JSON list of C-alpha atoms in Angstrom, two decimals:
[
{"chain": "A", "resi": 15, "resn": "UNK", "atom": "CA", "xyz": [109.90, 309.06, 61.04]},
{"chain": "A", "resi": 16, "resn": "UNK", "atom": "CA", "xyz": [110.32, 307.54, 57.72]},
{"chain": "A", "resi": 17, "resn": "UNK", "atom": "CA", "xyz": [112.91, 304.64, 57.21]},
{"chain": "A", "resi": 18, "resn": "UNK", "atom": "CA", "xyz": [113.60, 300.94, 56.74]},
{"chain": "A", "resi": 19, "resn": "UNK", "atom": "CA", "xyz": [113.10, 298.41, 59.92]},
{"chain": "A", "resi": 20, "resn": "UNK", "atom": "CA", "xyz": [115.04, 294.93, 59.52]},
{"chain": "A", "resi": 21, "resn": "UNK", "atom": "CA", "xyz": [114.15, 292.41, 62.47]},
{"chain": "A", "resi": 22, "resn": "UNK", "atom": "CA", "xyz": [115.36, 290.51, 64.12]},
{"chain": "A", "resi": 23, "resn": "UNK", "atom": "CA", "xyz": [118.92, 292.07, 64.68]},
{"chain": "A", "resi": 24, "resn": "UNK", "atom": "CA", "xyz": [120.48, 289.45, 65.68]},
{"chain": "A", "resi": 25, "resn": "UNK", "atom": "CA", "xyz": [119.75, 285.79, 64.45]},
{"chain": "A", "resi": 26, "resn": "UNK", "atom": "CA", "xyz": [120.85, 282.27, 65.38]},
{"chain": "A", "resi": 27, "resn": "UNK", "atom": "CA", "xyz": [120.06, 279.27, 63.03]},
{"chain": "A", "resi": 28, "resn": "UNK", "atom": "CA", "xyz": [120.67, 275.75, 63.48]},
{"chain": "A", "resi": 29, "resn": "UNK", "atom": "CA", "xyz": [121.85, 273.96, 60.89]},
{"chain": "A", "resi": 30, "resn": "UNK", "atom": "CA", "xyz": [118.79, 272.72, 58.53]},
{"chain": "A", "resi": 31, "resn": "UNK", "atom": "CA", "xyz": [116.34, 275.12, 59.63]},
{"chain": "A", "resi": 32, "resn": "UNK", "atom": "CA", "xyz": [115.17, 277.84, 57.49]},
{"chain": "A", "resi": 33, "resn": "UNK", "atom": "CA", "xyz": [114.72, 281.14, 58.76]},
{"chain": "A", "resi": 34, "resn": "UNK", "atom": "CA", "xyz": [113.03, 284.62, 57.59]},
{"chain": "A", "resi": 35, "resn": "UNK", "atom": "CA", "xyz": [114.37, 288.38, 58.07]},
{"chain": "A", "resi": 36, "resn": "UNK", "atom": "CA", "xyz": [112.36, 291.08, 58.36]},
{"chain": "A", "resi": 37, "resn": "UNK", "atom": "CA", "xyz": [112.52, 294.02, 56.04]},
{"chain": "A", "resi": 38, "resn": "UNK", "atom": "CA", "xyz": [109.92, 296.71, 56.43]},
{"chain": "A", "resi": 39, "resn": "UNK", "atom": "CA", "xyz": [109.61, 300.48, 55.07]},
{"chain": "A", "resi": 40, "resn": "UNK", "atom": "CA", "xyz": [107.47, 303.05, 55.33]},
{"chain": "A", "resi": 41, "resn": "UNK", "atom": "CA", "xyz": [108.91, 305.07, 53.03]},
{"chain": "A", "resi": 42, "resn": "UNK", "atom": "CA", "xyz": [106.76, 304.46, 49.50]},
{"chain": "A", "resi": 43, "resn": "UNK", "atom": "CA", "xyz": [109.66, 303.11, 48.09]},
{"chain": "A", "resi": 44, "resn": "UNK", "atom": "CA", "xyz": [109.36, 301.25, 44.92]},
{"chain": "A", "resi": 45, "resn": "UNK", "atom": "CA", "xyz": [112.10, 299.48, 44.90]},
{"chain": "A", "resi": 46, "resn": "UNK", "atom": "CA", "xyz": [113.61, 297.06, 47.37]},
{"chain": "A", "resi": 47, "resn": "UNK", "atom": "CA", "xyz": [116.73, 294.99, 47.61]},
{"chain": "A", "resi": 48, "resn": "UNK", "atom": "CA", "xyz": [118.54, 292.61, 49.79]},
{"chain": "A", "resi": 49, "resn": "UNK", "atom": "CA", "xyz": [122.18, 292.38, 50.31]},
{"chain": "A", "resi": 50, "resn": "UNK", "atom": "CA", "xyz": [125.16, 290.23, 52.01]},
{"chain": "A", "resi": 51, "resn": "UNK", "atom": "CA", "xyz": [127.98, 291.49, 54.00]},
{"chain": "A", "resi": 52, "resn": "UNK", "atom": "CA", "xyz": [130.33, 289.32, 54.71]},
{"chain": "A", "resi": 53, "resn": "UNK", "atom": "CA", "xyz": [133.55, 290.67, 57.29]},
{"chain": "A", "resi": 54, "resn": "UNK", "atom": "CA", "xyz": [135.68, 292.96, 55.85]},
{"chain": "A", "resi": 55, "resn": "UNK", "atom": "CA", "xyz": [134.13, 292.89, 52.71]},
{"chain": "A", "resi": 56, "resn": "UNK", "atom": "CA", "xyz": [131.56, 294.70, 50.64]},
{"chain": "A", "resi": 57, "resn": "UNK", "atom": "CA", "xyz": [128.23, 293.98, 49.44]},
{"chain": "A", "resi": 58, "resn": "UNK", "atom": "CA", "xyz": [126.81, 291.53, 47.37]},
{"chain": "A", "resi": 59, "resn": "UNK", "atom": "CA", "xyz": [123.35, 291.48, 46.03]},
{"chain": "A", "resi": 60, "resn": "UNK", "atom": "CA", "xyz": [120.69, 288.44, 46.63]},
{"chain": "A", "resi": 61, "resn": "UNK", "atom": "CA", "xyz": [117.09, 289.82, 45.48]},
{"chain": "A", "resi": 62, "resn": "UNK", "atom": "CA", "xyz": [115.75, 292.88, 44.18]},
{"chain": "A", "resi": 63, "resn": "UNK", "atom": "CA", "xyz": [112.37, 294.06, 43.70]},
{"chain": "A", "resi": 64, "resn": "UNK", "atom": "CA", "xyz": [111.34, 296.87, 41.72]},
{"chain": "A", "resi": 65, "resn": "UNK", "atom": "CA", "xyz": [107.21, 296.03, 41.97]},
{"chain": "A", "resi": 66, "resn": "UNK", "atom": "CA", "xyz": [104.95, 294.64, 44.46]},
{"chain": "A", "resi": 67, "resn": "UNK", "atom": "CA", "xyz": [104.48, 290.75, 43.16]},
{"chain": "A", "resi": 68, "resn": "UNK", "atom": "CA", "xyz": [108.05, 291.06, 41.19]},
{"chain": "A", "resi": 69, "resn": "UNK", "atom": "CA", "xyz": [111.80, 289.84, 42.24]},
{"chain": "A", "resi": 70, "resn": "UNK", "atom": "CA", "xyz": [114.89, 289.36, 40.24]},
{"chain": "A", "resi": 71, "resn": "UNK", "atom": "CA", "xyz": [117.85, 287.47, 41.13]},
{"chain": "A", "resi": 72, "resn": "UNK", "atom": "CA", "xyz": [121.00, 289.09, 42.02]},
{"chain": "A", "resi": 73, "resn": "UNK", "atom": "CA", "xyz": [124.57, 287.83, 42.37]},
{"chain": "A", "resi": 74, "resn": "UNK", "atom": "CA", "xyz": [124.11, 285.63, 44.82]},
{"chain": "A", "resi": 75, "resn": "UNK", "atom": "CA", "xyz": [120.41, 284.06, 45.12]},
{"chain": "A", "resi": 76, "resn": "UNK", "atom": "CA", "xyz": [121.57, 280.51, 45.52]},
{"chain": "A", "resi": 77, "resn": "UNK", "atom": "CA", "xyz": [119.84, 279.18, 48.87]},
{"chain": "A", "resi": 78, "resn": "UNK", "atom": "CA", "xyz": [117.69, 282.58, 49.46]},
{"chain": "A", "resi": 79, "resn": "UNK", "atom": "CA", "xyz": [114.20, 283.35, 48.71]},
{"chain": "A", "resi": 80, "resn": "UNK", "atom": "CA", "xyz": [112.00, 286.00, 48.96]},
{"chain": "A", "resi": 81, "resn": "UNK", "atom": "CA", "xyz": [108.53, 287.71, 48.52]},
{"chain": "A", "resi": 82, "resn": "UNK", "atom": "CA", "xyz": [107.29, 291.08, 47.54]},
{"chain": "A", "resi": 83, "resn": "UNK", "atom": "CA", "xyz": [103.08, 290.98, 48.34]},
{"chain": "A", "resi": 84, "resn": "UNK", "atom": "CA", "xyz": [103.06, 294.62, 49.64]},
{"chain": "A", "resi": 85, "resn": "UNK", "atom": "CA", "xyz": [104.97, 297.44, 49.10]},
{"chain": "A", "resi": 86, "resn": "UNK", "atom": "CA", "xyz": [106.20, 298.20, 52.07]},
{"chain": "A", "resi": 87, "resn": "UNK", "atom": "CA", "xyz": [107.31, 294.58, 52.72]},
{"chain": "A", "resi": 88, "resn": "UNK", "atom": "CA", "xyz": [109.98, 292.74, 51.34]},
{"chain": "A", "resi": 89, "resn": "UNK", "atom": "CA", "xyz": [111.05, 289.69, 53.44]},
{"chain": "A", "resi": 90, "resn": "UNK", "atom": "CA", "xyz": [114.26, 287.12, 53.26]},
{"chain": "A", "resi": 91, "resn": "UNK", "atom": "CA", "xyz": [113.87, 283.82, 54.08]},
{"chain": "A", "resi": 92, "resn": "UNK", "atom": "CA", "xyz": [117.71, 282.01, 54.30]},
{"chain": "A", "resi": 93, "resn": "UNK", "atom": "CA", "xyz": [117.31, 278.31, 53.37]},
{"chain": "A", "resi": 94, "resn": "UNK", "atom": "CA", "xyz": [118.92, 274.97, 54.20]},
{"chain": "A", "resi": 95, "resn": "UNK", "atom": "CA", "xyz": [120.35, 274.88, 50.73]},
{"chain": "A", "resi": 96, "resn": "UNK", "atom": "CA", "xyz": [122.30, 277.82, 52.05]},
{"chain": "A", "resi": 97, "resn": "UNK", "atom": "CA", "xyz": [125.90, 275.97, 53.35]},
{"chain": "A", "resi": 98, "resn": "UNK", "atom": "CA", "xyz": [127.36, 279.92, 54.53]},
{"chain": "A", "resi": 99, "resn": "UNK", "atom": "CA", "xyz": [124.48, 281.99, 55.70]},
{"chain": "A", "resi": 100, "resn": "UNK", "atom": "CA", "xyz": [126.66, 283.53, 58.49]},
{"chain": "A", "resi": 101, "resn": "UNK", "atom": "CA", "xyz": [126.71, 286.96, 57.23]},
{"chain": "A", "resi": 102, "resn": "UNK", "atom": "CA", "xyz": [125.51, 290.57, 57.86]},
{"chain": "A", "resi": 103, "resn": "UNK", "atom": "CA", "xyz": [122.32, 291.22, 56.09]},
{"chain": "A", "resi": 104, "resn": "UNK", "atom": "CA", "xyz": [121.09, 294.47, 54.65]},
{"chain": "A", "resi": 105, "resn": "UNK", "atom": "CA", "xyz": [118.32, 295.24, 53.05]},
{"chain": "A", "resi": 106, "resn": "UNK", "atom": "CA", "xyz": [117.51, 298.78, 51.13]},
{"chain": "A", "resi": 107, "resn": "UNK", "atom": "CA", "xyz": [115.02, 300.71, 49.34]},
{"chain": "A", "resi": 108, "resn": "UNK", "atom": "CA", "xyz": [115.08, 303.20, 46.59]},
{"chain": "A", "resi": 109, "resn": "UNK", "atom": "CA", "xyz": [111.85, 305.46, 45.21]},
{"chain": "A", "resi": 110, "resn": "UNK", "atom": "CA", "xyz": [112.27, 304.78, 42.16]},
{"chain": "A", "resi": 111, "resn": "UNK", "atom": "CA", "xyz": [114.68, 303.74, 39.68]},
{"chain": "A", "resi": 112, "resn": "UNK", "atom": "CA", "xyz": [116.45, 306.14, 37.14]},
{"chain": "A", "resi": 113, "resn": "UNK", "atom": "CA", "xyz": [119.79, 307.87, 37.38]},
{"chain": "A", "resi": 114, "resn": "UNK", "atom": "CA", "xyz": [120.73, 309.09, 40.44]},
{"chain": "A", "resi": 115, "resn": "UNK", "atom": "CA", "xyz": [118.68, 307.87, 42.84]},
{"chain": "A", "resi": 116, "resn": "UNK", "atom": "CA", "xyz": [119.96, 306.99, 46.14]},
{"chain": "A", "resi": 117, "resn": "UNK", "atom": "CA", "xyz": [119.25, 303.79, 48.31]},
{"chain": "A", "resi": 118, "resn": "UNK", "atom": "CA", "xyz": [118.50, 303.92, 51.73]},
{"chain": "A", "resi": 119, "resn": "UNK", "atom": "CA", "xyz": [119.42, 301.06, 54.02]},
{"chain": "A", "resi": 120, "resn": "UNK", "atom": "CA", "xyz": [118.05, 299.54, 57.12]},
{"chain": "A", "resi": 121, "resn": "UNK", "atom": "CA", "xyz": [120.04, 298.92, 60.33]},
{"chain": "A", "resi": 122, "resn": "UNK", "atom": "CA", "xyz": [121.04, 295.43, 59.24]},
{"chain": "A", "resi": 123, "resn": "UNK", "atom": "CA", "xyz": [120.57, 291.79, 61.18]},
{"chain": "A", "resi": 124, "resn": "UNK", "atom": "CA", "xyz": [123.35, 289.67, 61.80]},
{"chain": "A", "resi": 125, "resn": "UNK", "atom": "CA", "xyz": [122.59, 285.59, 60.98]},
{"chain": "A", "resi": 126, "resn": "UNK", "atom": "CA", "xyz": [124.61, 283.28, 62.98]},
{"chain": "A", "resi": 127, "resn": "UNK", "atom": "CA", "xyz": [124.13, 279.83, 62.17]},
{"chain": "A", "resi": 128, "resn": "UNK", "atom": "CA", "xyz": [125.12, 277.68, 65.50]},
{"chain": "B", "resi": 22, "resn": "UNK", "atom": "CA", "xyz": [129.99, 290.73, 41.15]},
{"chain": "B", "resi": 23, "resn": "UNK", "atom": "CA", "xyz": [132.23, 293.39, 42.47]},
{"chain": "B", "resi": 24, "resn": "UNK", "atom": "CA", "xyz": [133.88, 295.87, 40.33]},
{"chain": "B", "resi": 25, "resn": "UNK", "atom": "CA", "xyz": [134.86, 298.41, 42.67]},
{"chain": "B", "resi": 26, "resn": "UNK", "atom": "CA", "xyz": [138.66, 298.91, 44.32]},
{"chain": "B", "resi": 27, "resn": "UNK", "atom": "CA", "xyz": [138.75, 300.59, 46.87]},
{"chain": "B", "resi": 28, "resn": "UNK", "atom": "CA", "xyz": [142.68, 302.13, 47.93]},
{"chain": "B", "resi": 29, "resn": "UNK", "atom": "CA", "xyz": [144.00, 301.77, 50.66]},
{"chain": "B", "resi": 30, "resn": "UNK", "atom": "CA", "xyz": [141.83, 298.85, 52.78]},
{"chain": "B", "resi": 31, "resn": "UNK", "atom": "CA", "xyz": [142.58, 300.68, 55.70]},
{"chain": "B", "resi": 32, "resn": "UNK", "atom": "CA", "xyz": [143.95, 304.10, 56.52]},
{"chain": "B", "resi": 33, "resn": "UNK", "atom": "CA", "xyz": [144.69, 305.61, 60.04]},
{"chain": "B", "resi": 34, "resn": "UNK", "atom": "CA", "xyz": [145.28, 309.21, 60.67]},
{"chain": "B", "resi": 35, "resn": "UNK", "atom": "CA", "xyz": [145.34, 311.75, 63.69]},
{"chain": "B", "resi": 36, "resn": "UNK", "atom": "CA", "xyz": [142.62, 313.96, 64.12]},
{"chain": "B", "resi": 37, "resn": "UNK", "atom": "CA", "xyz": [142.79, 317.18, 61.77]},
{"chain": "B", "resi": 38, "resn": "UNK", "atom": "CA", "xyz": [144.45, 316.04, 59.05]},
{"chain": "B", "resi": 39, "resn": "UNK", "atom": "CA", "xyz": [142.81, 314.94, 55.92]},
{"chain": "B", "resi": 40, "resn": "UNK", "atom": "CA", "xyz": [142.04, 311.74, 54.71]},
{"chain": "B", "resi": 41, "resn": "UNK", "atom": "CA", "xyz": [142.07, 310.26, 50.89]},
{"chain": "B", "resi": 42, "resn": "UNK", "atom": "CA", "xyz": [140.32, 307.11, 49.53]},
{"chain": "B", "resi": 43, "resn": "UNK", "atom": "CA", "xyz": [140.13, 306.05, 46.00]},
{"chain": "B", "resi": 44, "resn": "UNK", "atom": "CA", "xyz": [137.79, 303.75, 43.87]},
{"chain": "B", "resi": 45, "resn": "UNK", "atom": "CA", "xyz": [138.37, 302.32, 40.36]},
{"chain": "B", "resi": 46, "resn": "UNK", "atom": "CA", "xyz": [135.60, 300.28, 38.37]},
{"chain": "B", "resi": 47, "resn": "UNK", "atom": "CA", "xyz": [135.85, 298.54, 35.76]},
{"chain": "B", "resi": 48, "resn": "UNK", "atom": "CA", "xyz": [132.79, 299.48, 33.37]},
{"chain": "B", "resi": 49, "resn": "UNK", "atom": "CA", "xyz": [130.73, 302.62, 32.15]},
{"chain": "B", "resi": 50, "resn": "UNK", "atom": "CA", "xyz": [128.70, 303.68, 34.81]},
{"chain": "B", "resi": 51, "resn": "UNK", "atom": "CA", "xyz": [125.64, 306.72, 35.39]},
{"chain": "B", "resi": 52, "resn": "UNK", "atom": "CA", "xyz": [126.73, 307.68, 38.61]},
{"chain": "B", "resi": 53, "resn": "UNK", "atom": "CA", "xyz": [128.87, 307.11, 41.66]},
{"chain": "B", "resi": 54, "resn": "UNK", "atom": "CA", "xyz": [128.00, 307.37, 44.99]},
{"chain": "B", "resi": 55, "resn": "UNK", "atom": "CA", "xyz": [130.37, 307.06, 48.50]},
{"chain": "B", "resi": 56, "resn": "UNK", "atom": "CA", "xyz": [128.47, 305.62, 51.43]},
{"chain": "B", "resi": 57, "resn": "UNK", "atom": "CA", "xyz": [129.49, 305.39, 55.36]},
{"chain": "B", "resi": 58, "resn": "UNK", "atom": "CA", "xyz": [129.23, 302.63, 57.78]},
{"chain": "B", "resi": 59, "resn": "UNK", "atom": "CA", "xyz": [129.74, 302.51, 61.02]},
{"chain": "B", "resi": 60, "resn": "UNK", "atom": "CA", "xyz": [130.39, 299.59, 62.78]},
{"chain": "B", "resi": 61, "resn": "UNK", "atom": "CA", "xyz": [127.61, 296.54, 62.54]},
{"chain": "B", "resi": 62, "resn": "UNK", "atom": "CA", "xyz": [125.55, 299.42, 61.52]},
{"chain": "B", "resi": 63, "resn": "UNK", "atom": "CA", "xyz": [123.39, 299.92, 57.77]},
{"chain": "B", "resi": 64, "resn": "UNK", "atom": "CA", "xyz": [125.09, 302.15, 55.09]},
{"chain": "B", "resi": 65, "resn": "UNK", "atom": "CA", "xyz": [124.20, 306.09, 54.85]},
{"chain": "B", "resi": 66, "resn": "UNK", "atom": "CA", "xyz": [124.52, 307.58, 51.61]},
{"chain": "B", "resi": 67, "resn": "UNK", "atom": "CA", "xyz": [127.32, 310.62, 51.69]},
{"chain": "B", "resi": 68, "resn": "UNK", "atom": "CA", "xyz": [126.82, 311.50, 47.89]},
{"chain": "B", "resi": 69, "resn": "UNK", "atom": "CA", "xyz": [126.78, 310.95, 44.61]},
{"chain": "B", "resi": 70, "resn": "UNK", "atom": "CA", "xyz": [128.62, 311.61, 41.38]},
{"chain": "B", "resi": 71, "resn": "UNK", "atom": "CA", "xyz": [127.22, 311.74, 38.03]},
{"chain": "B", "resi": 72, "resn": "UNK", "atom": "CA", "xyz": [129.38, 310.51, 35.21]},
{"chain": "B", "resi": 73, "resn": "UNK", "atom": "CA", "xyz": [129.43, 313.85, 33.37]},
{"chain": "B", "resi": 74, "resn": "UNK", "atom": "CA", "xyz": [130.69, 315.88, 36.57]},
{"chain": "B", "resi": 75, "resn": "UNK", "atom": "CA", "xyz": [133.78, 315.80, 37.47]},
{"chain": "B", "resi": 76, "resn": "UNK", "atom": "CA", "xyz": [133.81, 317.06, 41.24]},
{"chain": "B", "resi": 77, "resn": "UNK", "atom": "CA", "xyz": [131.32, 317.64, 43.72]},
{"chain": "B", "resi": 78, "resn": "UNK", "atom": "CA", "xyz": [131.75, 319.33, 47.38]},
{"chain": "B", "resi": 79, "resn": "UNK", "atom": "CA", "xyz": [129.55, 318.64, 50.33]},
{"chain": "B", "resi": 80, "resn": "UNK", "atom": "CA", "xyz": [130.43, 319.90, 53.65]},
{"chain": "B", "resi": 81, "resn": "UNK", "atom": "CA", "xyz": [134.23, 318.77, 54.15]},
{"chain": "B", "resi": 82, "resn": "UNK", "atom": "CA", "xyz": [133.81, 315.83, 51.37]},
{"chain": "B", "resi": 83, "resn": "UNK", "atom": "CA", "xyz": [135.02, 316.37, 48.11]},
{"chain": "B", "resi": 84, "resn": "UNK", "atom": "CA", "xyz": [134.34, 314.29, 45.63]},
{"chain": "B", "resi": 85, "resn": "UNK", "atom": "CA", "xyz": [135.99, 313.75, 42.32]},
{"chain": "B", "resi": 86, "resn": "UNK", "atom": "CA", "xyz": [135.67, 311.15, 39.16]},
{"chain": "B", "resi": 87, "resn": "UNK", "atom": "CA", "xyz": [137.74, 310.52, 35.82]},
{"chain": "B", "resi": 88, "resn": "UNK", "atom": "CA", "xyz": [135.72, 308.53, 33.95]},
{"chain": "B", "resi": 89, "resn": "UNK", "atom": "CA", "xyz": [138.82, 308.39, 31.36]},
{"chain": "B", "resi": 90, "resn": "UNK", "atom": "CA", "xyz": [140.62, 306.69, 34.44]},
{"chain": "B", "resi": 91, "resn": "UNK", "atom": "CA", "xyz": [137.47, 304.67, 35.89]},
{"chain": "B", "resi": 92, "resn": "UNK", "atom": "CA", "xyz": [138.48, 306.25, 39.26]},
{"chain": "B", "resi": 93, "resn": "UNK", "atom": "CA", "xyz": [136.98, 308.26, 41.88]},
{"chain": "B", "resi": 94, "resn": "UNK", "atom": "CA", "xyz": [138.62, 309.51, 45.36]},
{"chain": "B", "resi": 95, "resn": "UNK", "atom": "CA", "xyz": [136.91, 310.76, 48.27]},
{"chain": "B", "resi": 96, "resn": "UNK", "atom": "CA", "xyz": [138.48, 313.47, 50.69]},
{"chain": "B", "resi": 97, "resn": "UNK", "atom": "CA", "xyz": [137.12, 314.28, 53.82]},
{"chain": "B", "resi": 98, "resn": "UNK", "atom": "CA", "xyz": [138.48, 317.33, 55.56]},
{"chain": "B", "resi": 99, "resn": "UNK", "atom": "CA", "xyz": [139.92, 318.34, 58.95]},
{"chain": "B", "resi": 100, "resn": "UNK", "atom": "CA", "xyz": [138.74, 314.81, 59.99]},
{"chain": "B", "resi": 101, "resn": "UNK", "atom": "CA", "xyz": [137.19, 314.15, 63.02]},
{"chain": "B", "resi": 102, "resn": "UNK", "atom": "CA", "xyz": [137.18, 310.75, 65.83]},
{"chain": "B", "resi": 103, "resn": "UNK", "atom": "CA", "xyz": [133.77, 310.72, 64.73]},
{"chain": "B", "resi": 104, "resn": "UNK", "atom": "CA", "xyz": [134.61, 310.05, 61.05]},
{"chain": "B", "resi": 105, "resn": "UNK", "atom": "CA", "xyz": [135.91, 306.64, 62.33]},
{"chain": "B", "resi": 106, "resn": "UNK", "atom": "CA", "xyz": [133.79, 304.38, 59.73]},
{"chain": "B", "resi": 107, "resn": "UNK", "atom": "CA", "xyz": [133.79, 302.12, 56.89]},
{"chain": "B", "resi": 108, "resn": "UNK", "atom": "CA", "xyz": [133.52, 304.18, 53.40]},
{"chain": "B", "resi": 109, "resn": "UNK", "atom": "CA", "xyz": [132.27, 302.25, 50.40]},
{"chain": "B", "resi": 110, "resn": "UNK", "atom": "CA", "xyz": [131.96, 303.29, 46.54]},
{"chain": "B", "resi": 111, "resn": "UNK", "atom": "CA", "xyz": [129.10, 302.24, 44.59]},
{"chain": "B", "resi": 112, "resn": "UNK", "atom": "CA", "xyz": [128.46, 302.17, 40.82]},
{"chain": "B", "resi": 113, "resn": "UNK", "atom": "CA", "xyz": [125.32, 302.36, 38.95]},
{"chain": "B", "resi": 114, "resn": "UNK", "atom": "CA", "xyz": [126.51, 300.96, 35.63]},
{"chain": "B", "resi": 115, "resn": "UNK", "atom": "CA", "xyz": [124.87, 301.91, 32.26]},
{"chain": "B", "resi": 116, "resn": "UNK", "atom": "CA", "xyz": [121.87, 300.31, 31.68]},
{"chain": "B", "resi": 117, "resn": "UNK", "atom": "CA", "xyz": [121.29, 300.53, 35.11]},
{"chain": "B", "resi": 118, "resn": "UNK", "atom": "CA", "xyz": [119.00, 302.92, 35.70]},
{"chain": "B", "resi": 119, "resn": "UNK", "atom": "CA", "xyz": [115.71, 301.25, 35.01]},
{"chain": "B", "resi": 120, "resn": "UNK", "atom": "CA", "xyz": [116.79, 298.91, 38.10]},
{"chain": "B", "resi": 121, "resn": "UNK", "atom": "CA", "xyz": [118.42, 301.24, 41.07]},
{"chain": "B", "resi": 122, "resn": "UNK", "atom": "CA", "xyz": [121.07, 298.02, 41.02]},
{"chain": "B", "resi": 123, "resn": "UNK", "atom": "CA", "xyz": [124.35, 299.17, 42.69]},
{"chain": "B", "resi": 124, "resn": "UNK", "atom": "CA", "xyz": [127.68, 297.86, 42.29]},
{"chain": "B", "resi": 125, "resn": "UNK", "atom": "CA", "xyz": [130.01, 298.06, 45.60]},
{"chain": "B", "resi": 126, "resn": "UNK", "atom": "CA", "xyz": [133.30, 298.27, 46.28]},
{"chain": "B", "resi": 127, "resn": "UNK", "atom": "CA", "xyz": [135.54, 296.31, 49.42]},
{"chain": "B", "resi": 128, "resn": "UNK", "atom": "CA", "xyz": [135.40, 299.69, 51.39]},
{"chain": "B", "resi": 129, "resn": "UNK", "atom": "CA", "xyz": [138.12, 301.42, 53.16]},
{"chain": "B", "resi": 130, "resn": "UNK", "atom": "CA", "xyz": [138.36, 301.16, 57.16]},
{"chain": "B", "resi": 131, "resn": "UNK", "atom": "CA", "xyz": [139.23, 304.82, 58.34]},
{"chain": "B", "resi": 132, "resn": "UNK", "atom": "CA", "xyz": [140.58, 305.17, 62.24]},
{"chain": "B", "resi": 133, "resn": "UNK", "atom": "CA", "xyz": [140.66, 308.84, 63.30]},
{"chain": "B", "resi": 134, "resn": "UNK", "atom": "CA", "xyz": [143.03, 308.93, 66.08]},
{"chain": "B", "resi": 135, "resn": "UNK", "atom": "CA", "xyz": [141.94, 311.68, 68.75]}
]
């Protein structure tokens, strides 16, 4: 079945490490975005690609990086300069951009840092 | 950076009876779109709104937007335990389009009492 695959689910960090979440989709997708969810609250954007070797910063890039070398792949890596990376993390796809289109969202991983 | 409202932040009802949520924005948007969560889940689209309709039906959701008012409400029917969820609005403002980039709301908690 077609979809979008985030791993790990559940992530611990230590304070100072970096550390890389998985987004995967086998959907054709052009486009691909990451976002935060904190509790209770709603979404905020960190990275969005709409082409393979192409990112944009969202609202909240500060401490995040990421990579788009395939299409199918587009992969977060949380950094040290991150002081609040506990969070839900989300990452979605859309097929292409234009009015209307619809994003579809992976299962989400939870970052814990301990 | 959010523009959505959602109304009310949380809303508890028995089973049967309908249930109302509301979203305001604050700018011109293309569409709007109402998406479920369950809990420590990923998002699943429930549908969209384009800004030059003014209601849309699918299944028992109903969907309406003023874009006079910058509001939209979202009215699920005969509701069900299993409507139990997290329901977010998100925008695509003008200008928009050539970047699938979504603006979210807070979301309302719904509890469907059996």
């Amino acid at each position: 079945d077609g979809g979008i695959t985030q791993s790990p689910k559940y992530l611990f960090r230590k304070e100072g490490q970096n550390v890389t979440l998985s987004c995967e989709q086998n959907l054709n997708h052009d486009a691909m975005y990451w976002y935060r969810q904190d509790p209770g609250q709603g979404l905020r954007l960190i990275y969005y690609s709409q082409i393979v070797n192409d990112f944009q910063k969202g609202d909240i890039a500060e401490g995040y990086s990421v990579s788009r070398e395939k299409k199918e792949s587009f992969p977060l890596t949380v950094t040290s300069a991150q002081k609040n990376p506990t969070a839900f993390y989300l990452c979605a796809s859309i097929q292409s951009q234009g009015r209307g289109n619809t994003i579809y969202f992976g299962e989400g991983s939870w970052l814990t840092v301990v | 950076s959010q523009q959505g409202e959602e109304d009310p932040q949380a809303l508890s009802i028995q089973e049967g009876e309908n249930a109302t949520m509301n979203c305001s924005y604050k700018t011109s948007i293309n569409n709007l779109q109402w998406y479920r969560q369950n809990s420590g889940r990923g998002l699943v689209h429930l549908i969209l709104i384009r800004s030059n309709e003014r209601e849309k039906h699918s299944g028992r959701l109903r969907v309406t937007l003023d874009t006079s008012k910058k509001s939209s409400s979202l009215l699920i029917t005969a509701s069900r335990a299993a409507d139990t969820a997290s329901y977010f609005c998100a925008t695509g403002p003008i200008g928009s389009s050539n970047t699938g980039k979504l603006i979210f709301g807070q979301g309302t908690t719904l509890q469907v009492k059996p």
